[in-house]
Amino acid sequence: MMGAAECSGKTDGTRKRLLGHWVPFAVWVGVILLLQVAALVWTLPRWIYPVSYAAKSLVCAALLLYFRPWRGQPGLRATDWALGLLAGVLVAVLWILPETPWAGRLWPGLQAFYYRWLVFPPGRFPSYLDPAIFPELPYNHPSLAYSPAEAGWVLAVLKLLGSAGVIAVIEEYFFRGFLYHWFRGVRLPAAGRIVFDAAAFWWVVVLFGLEHDRWLAGLLAGVVYGAVVIRTGRIAPAVVAHVSTNLLLGLYVFASGQYGFW
C-alpha cells in the first residue's frame, strides 16, 4: 500500500510536470510583451534585445530543468531520433527556402508574393526586406543587433542556443502538450500515448502558425511537429524535430547573414 508521504510526492511531481508545460512559455512571452510595452514609452538601446534574449533563455532553461515536463515519459528510441531529425530538416527547408537568394533568382514573382502576403503584416514587405539590397538587411535594422559583429559572439551564440535548446522545447510542451490537451478537455497523460483529436490538432496548428511572423511556414511546421507527436504518441520526438529546425535555421543565419530570420 502506498504511504501518505509517497502519495504526496507523486502528487507534487505531477503538479510540477503540469506547470512545466506552460510556466516557461508564459515567462518567455511575458518578457517579449514587457519589451514591447517599454519600447512604446522609451527608446530602448539596441543591446537590450540580445541581452534580454540571453537572460530569458537562461531563466527559462532553469525553469525547464526545475519543472521537468518530460518526467515520467519513456526514453527516446532510435526510430524517434530518426523521425525527429528528418522532420526537423524538412521544416528547416520549408522555412528557409522561400527566402533564399536562389529562390529569388528562379521565382522572383513567387518570392515577392511570399514576402507580401505570407509574412505578417500582410499587404506589404516586412521591415527586414529591401528588394534593392536583398539578402542584406536595411541599414541599422533591429535584427542586426543579434549579429556577432554587433552583439559579440557570446550573445550571438546564446541567441542560437536559446532558440534551439530552450524556446523550441518550451513551445513543444506548451502547444503539443498543454494546449492540445486543453482543447481536448482532458488532463495531460502521465505516461500514456497522446491520441489524435482532429479539432485540437488543427486549433494548435493555427495558433502555432499565428505565433510566428512567417505564418504559412509556421502552419506547415505545426502540421509536421503535430504529425510527429501523433505518430509516436509522445512529445519528445517533436522536441527533437523542433530543436533540429531551430539549430539548422540559426546556423543558416550565421552562414548567410540573413538576420531577418531572428
Backbone as a ProteinNet text record, in pm:
[ID]
protein_1_A
[PRIMARY]
MMGAAECSGKTDGTRKRLLGHWVPFAVWVGVILLLQVAALVWTLPRWIYPVSYAAKSLVCAALLLYFRPWRGQPGLRATDWALGLLAGVLVAVLWILPETPWAGRLWPGLQAFYYRWLVFPPGRFPSYLDPAIFPELPYNHPSLAYSPAEAGWVLAVLKLLGSAGVIAVIEEYFFRGFLYHWFRGVRLPAAGRIVFDAAAFWWVVVLFGLEHDRWLAGLLAGVVYGAVVIRTGRIAPAVVAHVSTNLLLGLYVFASGQYGFW
[TERTIARY]
84.7	0	88.3	48.5	126.5	106.9	217.8	209.5	170	132	88.3	200.6	323.2	436.5	466.1	459	485.2	378.1	253.3	142.7	157.4	196.7	216.5	329.2	436.4	548.9	509.4	426.9	381.5	291.7	207	118.7	198.7	300.7	385.5	459.2	507.5	577.9	487.6	363.3	266.9	235.2	218.5	187.2	302.5	425.4	540.7	549	521.1	525.6	422.9	303	198.6	236.2	289.5	332.5	442.7	527.1	636.5	591.7	466.4	414.7	376.3	350.3	305.2	378.5	434.7	500.5	619.9	712.6	824	776.9	672.2	618.8	562.8	491.6	434.9	544.7	652.9	765.2	829.3	849.8	912.2	830.1	700.7	612.6	601.2	602.2	594.8	710.6	830.9	947.5	930.8	880.7	857.9	759.3	647.7	545.6	599.1	677.9	736	824.9	906.6	993.2	912	805.9	722.2	655.2	606.6	544.9	649.7	766.4	872.9	915.9	917.2	957.2	857.5	732.9	633.5	655.7	721.5	740.4	879	979.3	1116.9	1183.7	1292.6	1378.2	1479.5	1462.2	1547.5	1678.9	1789.8	1917.5	1914.4	1983.2	1978.2	2032.9	2130.3	2190	2091.3	1980.3	1885.3	1822.6	1814.2	1747.9	1831.9	1958.4	2036.8	2061.4	2076.3	2098	1973.1	1856.3	1732.5	1703.5	1739.3	1718.1	1804.2	1929.5	2017.6	1965.3	1917.7	1868.4	1744.7	1649.1	1527.4	1556.5	1655.2	1693.3	1747.7	1833.2	1890.9	1784.9	1697.5	1591.6	1496.4	1454.4	1358.2	1422.1	1551.4	1620.2	1620	1643.1	1638.4	1498.4	1395.3	1257.6	1228.5	1276.1	1257	1322.2	1444.3	1514.4	1448.3	1388	1319.3	1188.6	1107.4	976	982.3	1077.9	1094.5	961.2	905.3	776.6	782.4	901.1	917.9	919.6	909.6	919.6	810.5	847.8	753.7	735.2	794.8	779.7	888.6	859.1	962	1071.3	1189.6	1302.1	1284.2	1369	1363.3	1425.9	1358.3	1412.6	1488.1	1563	1639.2	1546.3	1431	1335.6	1279.4	1266	1218.8	1319.9	1447.7	1552.3	1552.1	1541.2	1543.1	1425.1	1305.3	1186.5	1195.9	1241.5	1252.7	1351.9	1467.6	1568.6	1519.6	1454.7	1402.1	1297.5	1206.6	1103.9	1166.4	1269.1	1335.6	1401.4	1467.5	1530.6	1424.4	1314.4	1206.3	1152.1	1125.3	1071.1	1174.1	1301	1405	1408.2	1395.8	1393.7	1270.9	1154.3	1031.2	1042.1	1112.4	1123.9	1222.8	1333	1442.5	1426.3	1386.8	1390.3	1320.5	1199	1132.5	1208.1	1300.1	1368.8	1514.5	1554.4	1692.3	1712.1	1831.8	1860.8	1838.2	1864.6	1843.8	1697.3	1606.1	1463	1423.2	1485.7	1455.2	1497.3	1609	1654	1565	1522.6	1440.6	1295.4	1239.9	1097.6	1079.6	1125.5	1117.9	975.3	881.3	742.7	683.4	715.4	664.3	724.3	853.4	915.1	855.7	830.4	768.1	628.8	552.7	420	432.2	531.4	553.6	577.7	668.4	700.9	580.9	504.9	397	273.8	245.3	118.1	131.1	243.9	257.4	346.8	379.3	454.8	379.4	366.3	299.4	386.3	326.6	185.6	157.6	42.6	14.1	-9.1	17.5	-9.4	110.2	220.7	342.3	463.2	579.8	701.4	736	789.9	831.5	947.8	967.9	1068.4	1209.5	1233.5	1369.3	1401.8	1306.1	1328.5	1335.6	1447	1460.8	1502.5	1411.1	1444	1569.2	1603.3	1719.1	1850.5	1853.4	1978.7	1967.9	1851.9	1832.7	1948.1	2004.4	1956.1	2006.6	2078.1	2122.5	2003.3	2016.2	1909.4	1922.7	1811.4	1819.3	1914.9	1971.6	2070.1	2013.4	2091	2058.5	1929.1	1891.9	1771.1	1788.1	1682	1693.8	1747.6	1719.5	1767.4	1919.3	1984	2130.1	2190.6	2109.8	2159.1	2203.5	2156	2194.3	2317.4	2367.7	2482.5	2608	2701.9	2826.7	2901.6	2889	2958.5	2909.8	2782.9	2727.8	2712.6	2661	2635.6	2757.7	2850.9	2961.5	2922.6	3024	2997	2928.5	2955	2892.5	2740.7	2692.8	2548.2	2487.8	2562.9	2511.3	2493.6	2590.5	2579.1	2469	2453.5	2343.4	2208.1	2202.3	2079.3	2050.4	2152.3	2135.8	2094.2	2162.1	2131.4	1993.4	1955.8	1822.8	1713.8	1738.4	1640.3	1625.5	1737.7	1733	1705.9	1770.5	1765.9	1668.3	1607.1	1515.6	1375.3	1359	1223.2	1163.9	1246.7	1193.1	1131.9	1199.1	1147.6	1021.9	1028	914.2	789.8	805.7	689.7	626.8	708	650.8	567.6	619.2	542.3	420.5	427.8	311.1	206	244.8	146.5	101.1	195.4	158	126.3	159.4	126.3	8.6	34.1	-69.6	-188.4	-163.5	-273	-354.1	-286.4	-355.5	-454.2	-410.9	-499.3	-603.6	-572.7	-673.2	-788.8	-756.2	-862.4	-941.7	-877	-948.2	-1031.8	-1003.8	-1077.4	-1037.2	-911.3	-862.9	-730.7	-696.1	-568.5	-454.7	-336.9	-219.7	-194.8	-171.9	-145.2	-9.2	-1.3	124.5	228.3	187.9	283.7	220.1	89.2	22.3	43.9	3	15.9	-76.9	-30.2	-114.5	-196.9	-327.3	-416	-459.2	-497.6	-533.5	-673.6	-684.7	-813.3	-807.1	-887.5	-876.1	-895	-998.1	-1024.9	-908.5	-860.9	-749.1	-623.6	-599.6	-481.4	-479.6	-590.9	-592.2	-597.8	-661.5	-655.8	-511.5	-438.3	-298.5	-215.4	-238.7	-166.5	-188.4	-313.8	-345.5	-280.5	-292.5	-235	-83	-23.2	122	165.9	90.9	124.4	112.9	6.2	-16.1	82.6	149.6	251	374.5	392.1	512.5	481.5	579.2	557	545.9	621.4	607.5	496.2	373.5	260.6	237.2	259	239.2	344.2	468.8	573.8	543.2	488.2	450.2	339.6	241.2	134.1	189.4	275.2	332.8	418.2	493.8	573.5	483.4	372	278.5	220.6	193.8	142.8	248	372.3	479.1	505.7	525	552.8	435.4	313.9	196.1	186.3	219.6	216.3	317.4	432.5	533	478.3	410.6	351.6	247.5	159.4	54.2	113.5	214.1	276	342.7	409.3	483.4	404.7	302.1	224.5	290.3	399.8	474.9	525.3	558.8	606.2	755.9	831.8	977.8	1030.3	978.8	1029.5	1003.7	891.9	866.2	963.2	1005.6	1108.7	1237.8	1275.2	1394.1	1379.9	1261.7	1238.1	1251.4	1187.3	1186.3	1326	1396.9	1534.5	1620.6	1605.5	1683.7	1654.3	1525.9	1488.3	1554.3	1539.4	1591.9	1743.8	1807.8	1953.7	1999	1937	1972.6	1943.9	1831.5	1798.1	1901.9	1941.9	2042.2	2176.2	2217.3	2343.2	2335.2	2218	2199.5	2209.6	2153.8	2161.3	2306.5	2385.7	2527.3	2598.4	2568.3	2638.5	2598.2	2470.2	2418.6	2412.5	2411.6	2394.2	2250.7	2154.3	2013.2	1952.3	1991.3	1945.9	1799.3	1733.8	1590.4	1512.8	1571.8	1507.6	1501.2	1589.5	1593	1524.7
-119.9	0	124.9	226.8	349	435.5	480.2	566.1	707.3	786	923.5	1008	987.4	1066.9	1035.7	905.6	866.8	921.4	916.2	969.4	1119.2	1190	1334.8	1367.9	1286.4	1310.4	1294.2	1192.6	1172.4	1286.3	1334.5	1446.4	1571.3	1598.9	1716	1703.7	1582	1561.7	1583.1	1536.4	1555.9	1702.9	1773.3	1916.4	1993.1	1961.8	2028.8	1999.7	1875.8	1840.3	1919.6	1933.8	2009.6	2157.1	2213.2	2353.4	2374.2	2272.8	2283.3	2292.8	2257.8	2267.3	2410.1	2496.9	2631.5	2746.1	2725.3	2835.7	2890.6	2808.1	2864.7	2944.4	2897.8	2971.2	3106	3108.8	3233.9	3333.7	3286.2	3374.8	3427.9	3341	3381.3	3489.7	3465.1	3561.7	3688.9	3675.3	3792.9	3888.7	3834.8	3920.2	3992.3	3922.1	3984.7	4099.9	4076.5	4180.6	4297.9	4269.6	4376	4466.9	4408.2	4487.9	4568.4	4509.9	4582	4702.3	4685.6	4797.8	4903.5	4859.8	4954.9	5034	4968.6	5037.1	5144.3	5132.6	5236	5360.5	5343.1	5453.5	5515	5430.3	5477.8	5429.4	5495	5446.4	5351.4	5223.7	5124.1	5110.1	5095.3	5070.7	4935.6	4925.5	4802.6	4682.1	4705.5	4592.8	4522.7	4590.6	4530.7	4403.8	4395.9	4280.5	4153.1	4153.8	4030.7	3997.6	4100	4074	4013.1	4070.3	4016.8	3876.9	3851.6	3717.5	3615.7	3652.1	3561.3	3538.3	3646	3634.1	3545.1	3567.2	3484.5	3340.6	3320.4	3183.4	3109.7	3175.8	3112.8	3088.3	3187.4	3172.3	3059.8	3057.8	2955.8	2817.5	2810.8	2681.8	2628.5	2719	2678.3	2631.2	2699.3	2657.8	2519.6	2494	2361.9	2253.1	2279.6	2180.3	2161.9	2267.6	2257.2	2179.5	2215	2151.8	2015.7	2000.1	1875.9	1823.6	1892.3	1847.9	1710	1661.4	1529.5	1417	1448.9	1345.5	1239.5	1115.3	1005	953.1	1020.8	978	876.7	781.1	684.7	752.2	691.2	747.8	740.3	814.1	816.6	690.7	632.7	518.6	568.3	479.7	517	566.6	503	545.9	684.7	717.7	851.2	957.4	928.6	1022.4	1040.9	930.7	938.5	1019.5	991.7	1064.6	1211.6	1239.4	1377.9	1457.1	1398.5	1467.8	1491.3	1390.7	1405.2	1516.1	1517.8	1622.4	1759.1	1766	1893.4	1950.1	1864.1	1908.5	1955.2	1881.4	1918.6	2057.2	2084.3	2215	2324.3	2297.2	2397.3	2435.5	2336.8	2364.4	2446.7	2408.3	2483.3	2627.2	2647.4	2780.6	2868.7	2809	2886.6	2906.2	2801.4	2801.3	2920.3	2960.1	3071.7	3203.8	3217.3	3345	3341.6	3238.6	3230.6	3314	3368.4	3436.6	3345.3	3215.9	3119	3115.8	3112.4	3113.4	3244.7	3354.3	3484.1	3494.1	3428.6	3431.4	3344.2	3229.3	3137.7	3182.3	3228	3263.8	3399.4	3508.4	3639.6	3680.9	3654.1	3691.7	3613.4	3484.5	3399.9	3440.8	3475.3	3519.1	3651.5	3743.1	3870.5	3847.6	3754	3720.6	3664	3578.5	3518.8	3627.7	3719.1	3825.1	3916.3	3945.1	4043.1	3985.5	3858.6	3803.4	3689.1	3623.9	3506.1	3531.3	3658.8	3702.1	3818.8	3819.7	3932.1	4056.6	4178.8	4205.3	4189.8	4135.1	4111.1	4240.4	4237.2	4351.4	4439.2	4414.5	4492.7	4407.4	4451.8	4377.7	4393.5	4288.9	4301.3	4398	4446.7	4550.7	4503.9	4373.3	4323.7	4306.1	4334.6	4315.2	4447.7	4470.1	4577.2	4509.4	4497.4	4423.1	4473.5	4600.8	4657.1	4601	4557.2	4508.6	4364.1	4299.7	4161.7	4074.1	3985.5	3941.5	4022.3	4133	4214.9	4284.7	4313.1	4382.5	4532.7	4605.1	4751.1	4802.1	4918.8	4976.5	4987.4	4939.3	4952.4	4879.9	4777.1	4702	4637.3	4632.3	4577.6	4435	4353	4214.2	4205.8	4309.3	4309.6	4319.3	4355.1	4360.4	4222.9	4116.1	3980.2	3929.4	4005	3958.7	3961.9	3870.9	3872.9	4004.8	4071	4198.1	4304.1	4297.7	4398.3	4346.1	4225.3	4172	4102.8	4061.5	3978.3	3831.6	3746.3	3605.1	3537.9	3584.5	3520.9	3535.3	3658.2	3680.6	3619.3	3620.8	3560.7	3410.1	3344.9	3200.3	3170.7	3255.7	3237.2	3252.4	3340.4	3352.2	3220.4	3162.9	3035.4	2924.9	2916.8	2812	2832	2957.5	2983.5	2948	2977.7	2945.7	2795.4	2724.2	2580.4	2497.6	2533.4	2446.8	2485.8	2604.3	2648.8	2672.1	2772.4	2805.4	2692.6	2618.3	2504.9	2400.9	2374.2	2278.2	2333.3	2460.4	2524.6	2519.5	2555.5	2560.4	2423	2319.9	2186.4	2142.4	2163.2	2120.9	2209.6	2336.3	2422.8	2390.8	2391.2	2374.3	2229.2	2137.2	1998	1923.9	1984.6	1922.9	1990.3	2105.5	2174.6	2214.9	2289.8	2346.6	2237.7	2138.4	2029.2	1959.4	1930.4	1861.7	1956.2	2084.7	2182.2	2187.1	2188.3	2186.7	2055.9	1947.6	1820.2	1813.1	1901.6	1899.8	1786.9	1741.5	1632.4	1672.9	1604.8	1629.5	1569.2	1626.3	1571	1429.3	1334.5	1197.5	1187.8	1108	1093.4	1019.1	910.9	833.6	766	775	708.2	779.2	714	771.2	890.8	989.1	1102.3	1058.2	1070.4	1021.8	1137.7	1104.3	1206.2	1259	1391	1460.1	1568.1	1555.6	1643.5	1789.9	1821.2	1961	2021	1949.9	2000.3	2014.4	1917.1	1919.6	2045.8	2077.3	2191	2324.2	2329.6	2452	2484.2	2383.2	2404.5	2445.2	2382.6	2419.3	2566.6	2611.2	2750.4	2846.6	2819.9	2910.5	2911.4	2797	2791.2	2871.9	2862.5	2940.6	3089.5	3131.2	3273.6	3331.3	3245.8	3294.1	3345	3304.4	3338.1	3440.4	3527	3626	3558.1	3452.9	3373.5	3271.1	3317.9	3239.2	3111.7	3115.8	2993.6	2888.8	2932	2839.6	2786.2	2872.5	2828.4	2724.6	2743.7	2645.2	2510	2512.2	2387.7	2319.9	2400.7	2344.3	2280.6	2347.5	2292.7	2159.6	2146.9	2019.7	1910	1941.9	1841.3	1799.5	1897.4	1863	1787.9	1833.1	1764.3	1621.5	1601	1466.3	1375	1430.8	1351.6	1307.3	1399.4	1364.6	1254	1267.8	1168.2	1034.8	1040.1	915.9	838.5	909.2	842.4	833.7	919.3	921.4	998.6	1070	1142.1	1275.9	1364.8	1498	1498	1414.1	1419.3	1411.3	1324.3	1323.6	1454.8	1522.3	1653.4	1757.4	1741	1829.5	1813.8	1690.3	1665.3	1735.8	1726.5	1790.7	1941.8	2000.8	2146.5	2199	2130.3	2169.5	2163.3	2057.8	2043.4	2156.9	2190.4	2300.1	2430.1	2465.2	2593.9	2598.1	2484.8	2479.9	2501.2	2432.7	2449.6	2591.4	2647.4	2784.5	2882.3	2865.1	2953.7	2943.3	2822	2804.3	2867.5	2857.3	2922.7	3074.4	3128.4	3272.9	3316.7	3243.2	3277.3	3268.3	3164.4	3141.9	3242.2	3281	3366.2	3513.8	3543.5	3682	3730.5	3641.1	3681	3686.2	3789.3	3801.4	3839.7	3862.2	3885.2	3765.5	3645.8	3528	3537.8	3619.2	3635.4	3763.7
0	0	0	-74.7	-86.2	37.2	97.1	213.4	176.3	279.2	255	197.2	248.3	200.1	54.3	19.3	-119.7	-211.8	-166.9	-246.9	-268	-159.3	-168.9	-265.1	-260.5	-350.7	-495.5	-524.3	-662.1	-706.8	-615.8	-649.1	-680.2	-597	-620.8	-753.7	-784.8	-910.6	-1030.2	-1020.1	-1128.6	-1147.1	-1034.7	-1041.8	-1106.2	-1068.1	-1127.4	-1276.6	-1313.6	-1455.8	-1535	-1479.6	-1547.8	-1558.4	-1450.2	-1453.7	-1557.2	-1572.5	-1668.7	-1812.4	-1840.1	-1975.9	-2014.4	-1916.8	-1955	-1885.5	-1768.4	-1697.5	-1775.9	-1827.1	-1904.3	-2025.8	-2092.7	-2208	-2163.6	-2051.6	-2001.5	-1967	-1907.8	-1874.4	-2001.8	-2099.3	-2226.5	-2295.9	-2308.9	-2374.7	-2291.8	-2159.2	-2072.6	-2094.3	-2113.6	-2140	-2273	-2374.3	-2505.1	-2493.1	-2424.9	-2409	-2328.1	-2225.8	-2144.2	-2227.8	-2313.9	-2400.8	-2501.3	-2553.5	-2649.7	-2584.9	-2463.8	-2391.8	-2359.4	-2314	-2281.2	-2404	-2521.3	-2644.3	-2685.7	-2640.4	-2668.8	-2584.2	-2471.1	-2376.5	-2390	-2406.5	-2413.6	-2542.3	-2577.7	-2685.3	-2623.7	-2648.3	-2584.8	-2660.5	-2588.7	-2657.2	-2727.6	-2839	-2918.7	-2843	-2753.7	-2683.7	-2590.5	-2558.1	-2464.7	-2523.2	-2656	-2718.1	-2709	-2751.3	-2731.8	-2585.3	-2501.6	-2358.6	-2295.3	-2325.7	-2268.7	-2322.3	-2448.6	-2504.2	-2430.5	-2406.3	-2332.4	-2191.2	-2126.8	-1989.2	-1981.9	-2070.9	-2064.4	-2104.9	-2192.1	-2227.6	-2106.3	-2029	-1910.4	-1803.9	-1782.8	-1682.3	-1721	-1846	-1889.7	-1897.4	-1927	-1921.8	-1778.8	-1682.5	-1541.6	-1502.6	-1553.4	-1524.5	-1582.7	-1703.7	-1763.8	-1679.3	-1633.6	-1553.1	-1417	-1364.9	-1235.7	-1248.7	-1347.6	-1361.7	-1432	-1523.4	-1599.2	-1653.8	-1751.8	-1806.4	-1870.6	-1899.2	-1960.7	-1856.8	-1728.6	-1625.8	-1645.7	-1622.7	-1635.3	-1776	-1874.4	-2013.5	-2049.5	-2137	-2178.8	-2260.3	-2260.5	-2332.8	-2483.2	-2553.3	-2699.4	-2757.8	-2855.1	-2927.9	-3051.5	-3112	-3232.2	-3341.9	-3355.7	-3458.6	-3428.6	-3299.1	-3261.4	-3303.2	-3279	-3319.5	-3471	-3543.2	-3689.6	-3741.8	-3689.3	-3733.8	-3696	-3573.4	-3528.7	-3611.8	-3639.2	-3719.3	-3861.5	-3919.4	-4055.5	-4061.4	-3963.4	-3959	-3937.1	-3853.7	-3828.4	-3952	-4028.7	-4153.6	-4252.5	-4262.2	-4353.8	-4321.9	-4194.1	-4156.2	-4180.3	-4153.7	-4179.3	-4326.9	-4414.3	-4558.6	-4594.9	-4542	-4569.7	-4521	-4409.9	-4350.6	-4426.6	-4467.9	-4526.8	-4677.2	-4748.5	-4895.2	-4960.7	-4917.2	-4986.8	-4978.9	-4882.3	-4863.7	-4907	-4977.1	-5023.5	-5149.5	-5170.4	-5297	-5417.2	-5401.1	-5509	-5551.8	-5453.8	-5486.5	-5552.5	-5508.1	-5566.8	-5711.9	-5746.4	-5886	-5974.4	-5922.9	-6002.6	-6012.2	-5900.1	-5894.9	-5826.3	-5888.9	-5822.9	-5789.6	-5880.3	-5852.8	-5737.6	-5732.3	-5624.5	-5490.4	-5491.1	-5366.7	-5319.5	-5412.7	-5375.7	-5317.2	-5375.8	-5322.2	-5180.9	-5161.8	-5029.2	-4925.4	-4956.7	-4861.2	-4835.9	-4940.1	-4926.3	-4856.3	-4878.4	-4829.6	-4730	-4724.3	-4638.9	-4518.5	-4496.7	-4379.4	-4317.7	-4185.9	-4119.4	-4122.5	-4135.2	-4163.7	-4312.9	-4350.8	-4492.3	-4569.2	-4699.2	-4785.1	-4811.7	-4742	-4767	-4731.2	-4779.1	-4748.2	-4600.5	-4536.6	-4396.4	-4382.3	-4261.3	-4238.5	-4269	-4260.1	-4283.2	-4431.4	-4519.8	-4663.4	-4736.9	-4804.8	-4902.9	-5032.9	-5130.5	-5253	-5323.1	-5303.6	-5372.9	-5320.4	-5194.5	-5135.8	-5086.1	-5108.6	-5063.2	-5111.3	-5024.7	-4893.4	-4774.6	-4799.3	-4686.5	-4621.9	-4492.3	-4421	-4439.6	-4427.4	-4430.2	-4323.2	-4349	-4257.2	-4116.5	-4019.8	-3878.3	-3839.6	-3912.8	-3878.2	-3740.4	-3658.8	-3522.4	-3516.6	-3617.8	-3614.6	-3618.8	-3672.5	-3676.2	-3537.4	-3438	-3300.1	-3251.1	-3317.1	-3277.8	-3351.7	-3447.2	-3524.6	-3438	-3461.3	-3384.3	-3396.5	-3511.9	-3531.5	-3434.1	-3395.8	-3305.1	-3162.7	-3147.3	-3013.5	-2954	-3039.1	-2992.5	-3001.6	-3008.7	-3030.3	-2911.8	-2791.1	-2674	-2680.2	-2700.8	-2707.7	-2833.6	-2943.7	-3067.2	-3050.9	-2987.8	-2964.6	-2863.7	-2761.7	-2667	-2735.9	-2835	-2914.4	-2986.6	-3047.8	-3117.3	-3020.5	-2906.6	-2809.3	-2747.3	-2723.5	-2669.2	-2767.4	-2895.4	-2998.8	-3017.1	-3021	-3048.1	-2923.4	-2813.2	-2695.8	-2588.3	-2600.1	-2494.2	-2549.3	-2636	-2680.5	-2764.9	-2838.5	-2914.9	-2821.4	-2710.6	-2611.8	-2545.5	-2506.2	-2439.9	-2527.8	-2654.9	-2744.2	-2763.3	-2772.8	-2793.1	-2673.4	-2553.4	-2436	-2414.4	-2457.3	-2443.1	-2549.1	-2676.3	-2784.1	-2797.8	-2816	-2838.6	-2709.1	-2594	-2466.6	-2399.5	-2338.2	-2261	-2347.1	-2455.6	-2534	-2604.9	-2658	-2727.5	-2634.1	-2513.1	-2418.9	-2360.5	-2353.4	-2308.9	-2408.5	-2537.6	-2639.1	-2634.7	-2598	-2586	-2458.5	-2362.8	-2237.4	-2145.5	-2157.9	-2072.7	-2009.2	-1900.3	-1834.2	-1915.2	-1897.1	-1963.1	-1913.5	-2003.3	-1958.1	-1890.7	-1786.2	-1713.3	-1797	-1860.6	-1938.9	-2059.7	-2074.8	-2185.6	-2317.9	-2425.7	-2558.9	-2576.1	-2650.5	-2689	-2809.5	-2799.5	-2905.2	-2994.9	-3117.1	-3215.8	-3191.1	-3196	-3191.6	-3299.1	-3403.3	-3520	-3483.7	-3404.7	-3370.7	-3292.7	-3190.7	-3110.9	-3196	-3283.1	-3369.3	-3453.9	-3519.7	-3611.7	-3538.4	-3421.8	-3342.3	-3303.8	-3261.6	-3223.1	-3343.9	-3458.3	-3580.8	-3613.8	-3608.7	-3642.9	-3544.6	-3415.7	-3316.2	-3323.3	-3348.8	-3363.7	-3485	-3594.7	-3713	-3688.8	-3621.1	-3596.4	-3496.1	-3420	-3326.4	-3400.3	-3523.7	-3599.1	-3708.7	-3736.5	-3842	-3978.4	-4001	-4123.9	-4099.5	-4110.9	-4061.3	-4141.7	-4274.1	-4352.3	-4315.9	-4305.2	-4262.1	-4123	-4036.4	-3903	-3905.6	-3993.9	-4007.8	-4053.4	-4154.9	-4205.3	-4098.2	-4023.7	-3914.3	-3809.6	-3778.8	-3681.5	-3725.5	-3855	-3907.9	-3892.5	-3928.8	-3922.6	-3778.5	-3688.8	-3549.5	-3487.1	-3518.1	-3465.5	-3516.2	-3643.4	-3700.2	-3631.4	-3595.2	-3523.1	-3387.4	-3318.3	-3188.3	-3203.5	-3300.6	-3320.2	-3365.1	-3449.7	-3499.3	-3386.1	-3296	-3188.4	-3058.6	-3044.3	-2921.2	-2809.6	-2840.3	-2736.4	-2789.9	-2697.8	-2734.6	-2763.7	-2696.6	-2706.2	-2849.3	-2936.6	-3074.3	-3148	-3116.2	-3176.1	-3122	-2997	-2941.5	-3021.5	-3051.6	-3134.5	-3269.1	-3329	-3458.6	-3448.7	-3348.4	-3334.8	-3302.7	-3214.8	-3182.9	-3308.7	-3387	-3510.5	-3607.8	-3622.7	-3712.2	-3670.4	-3543.5	-3497.4	-3500.5	-3475.7	-3484.5	-3628.4	-3722.5	-3863.6	-3911.2	-3867.4	-3905.4	-3851.9	-3726.1	-3668.4	-3738.2	-3771.7	-3844.2	-3982.6	-4045.9	-4175.9	-4161.3	-4055.1	-4031.2	-4019.5	-3942	-3929	-4064	-4141.5	-4268.1	-4375.3	-4377.1	-4484.9	-4448.4	-4318.7	-4275.5	-4282.3	-4304.1	-4310.9	-4170	-4096.1	-3956.9	-3945.6	-4058.2	-4055.2	-4003.2	-4010	-3951.5	-3799.1	-3740.7	-3595.4	-3551.9
[MASK]
++++++++++++++++++++++++++++++++++++++++++++++++++++++++++++++++++++++++++++++++++++++++++++++++++++++++++++++++++++++++++++++++++++++++++++++++++++++++++++++++++++++++++++++++++++++++++++++++++++++++++++++++++++++++++++++++++++++++++++++++++++++++++++++++++++++

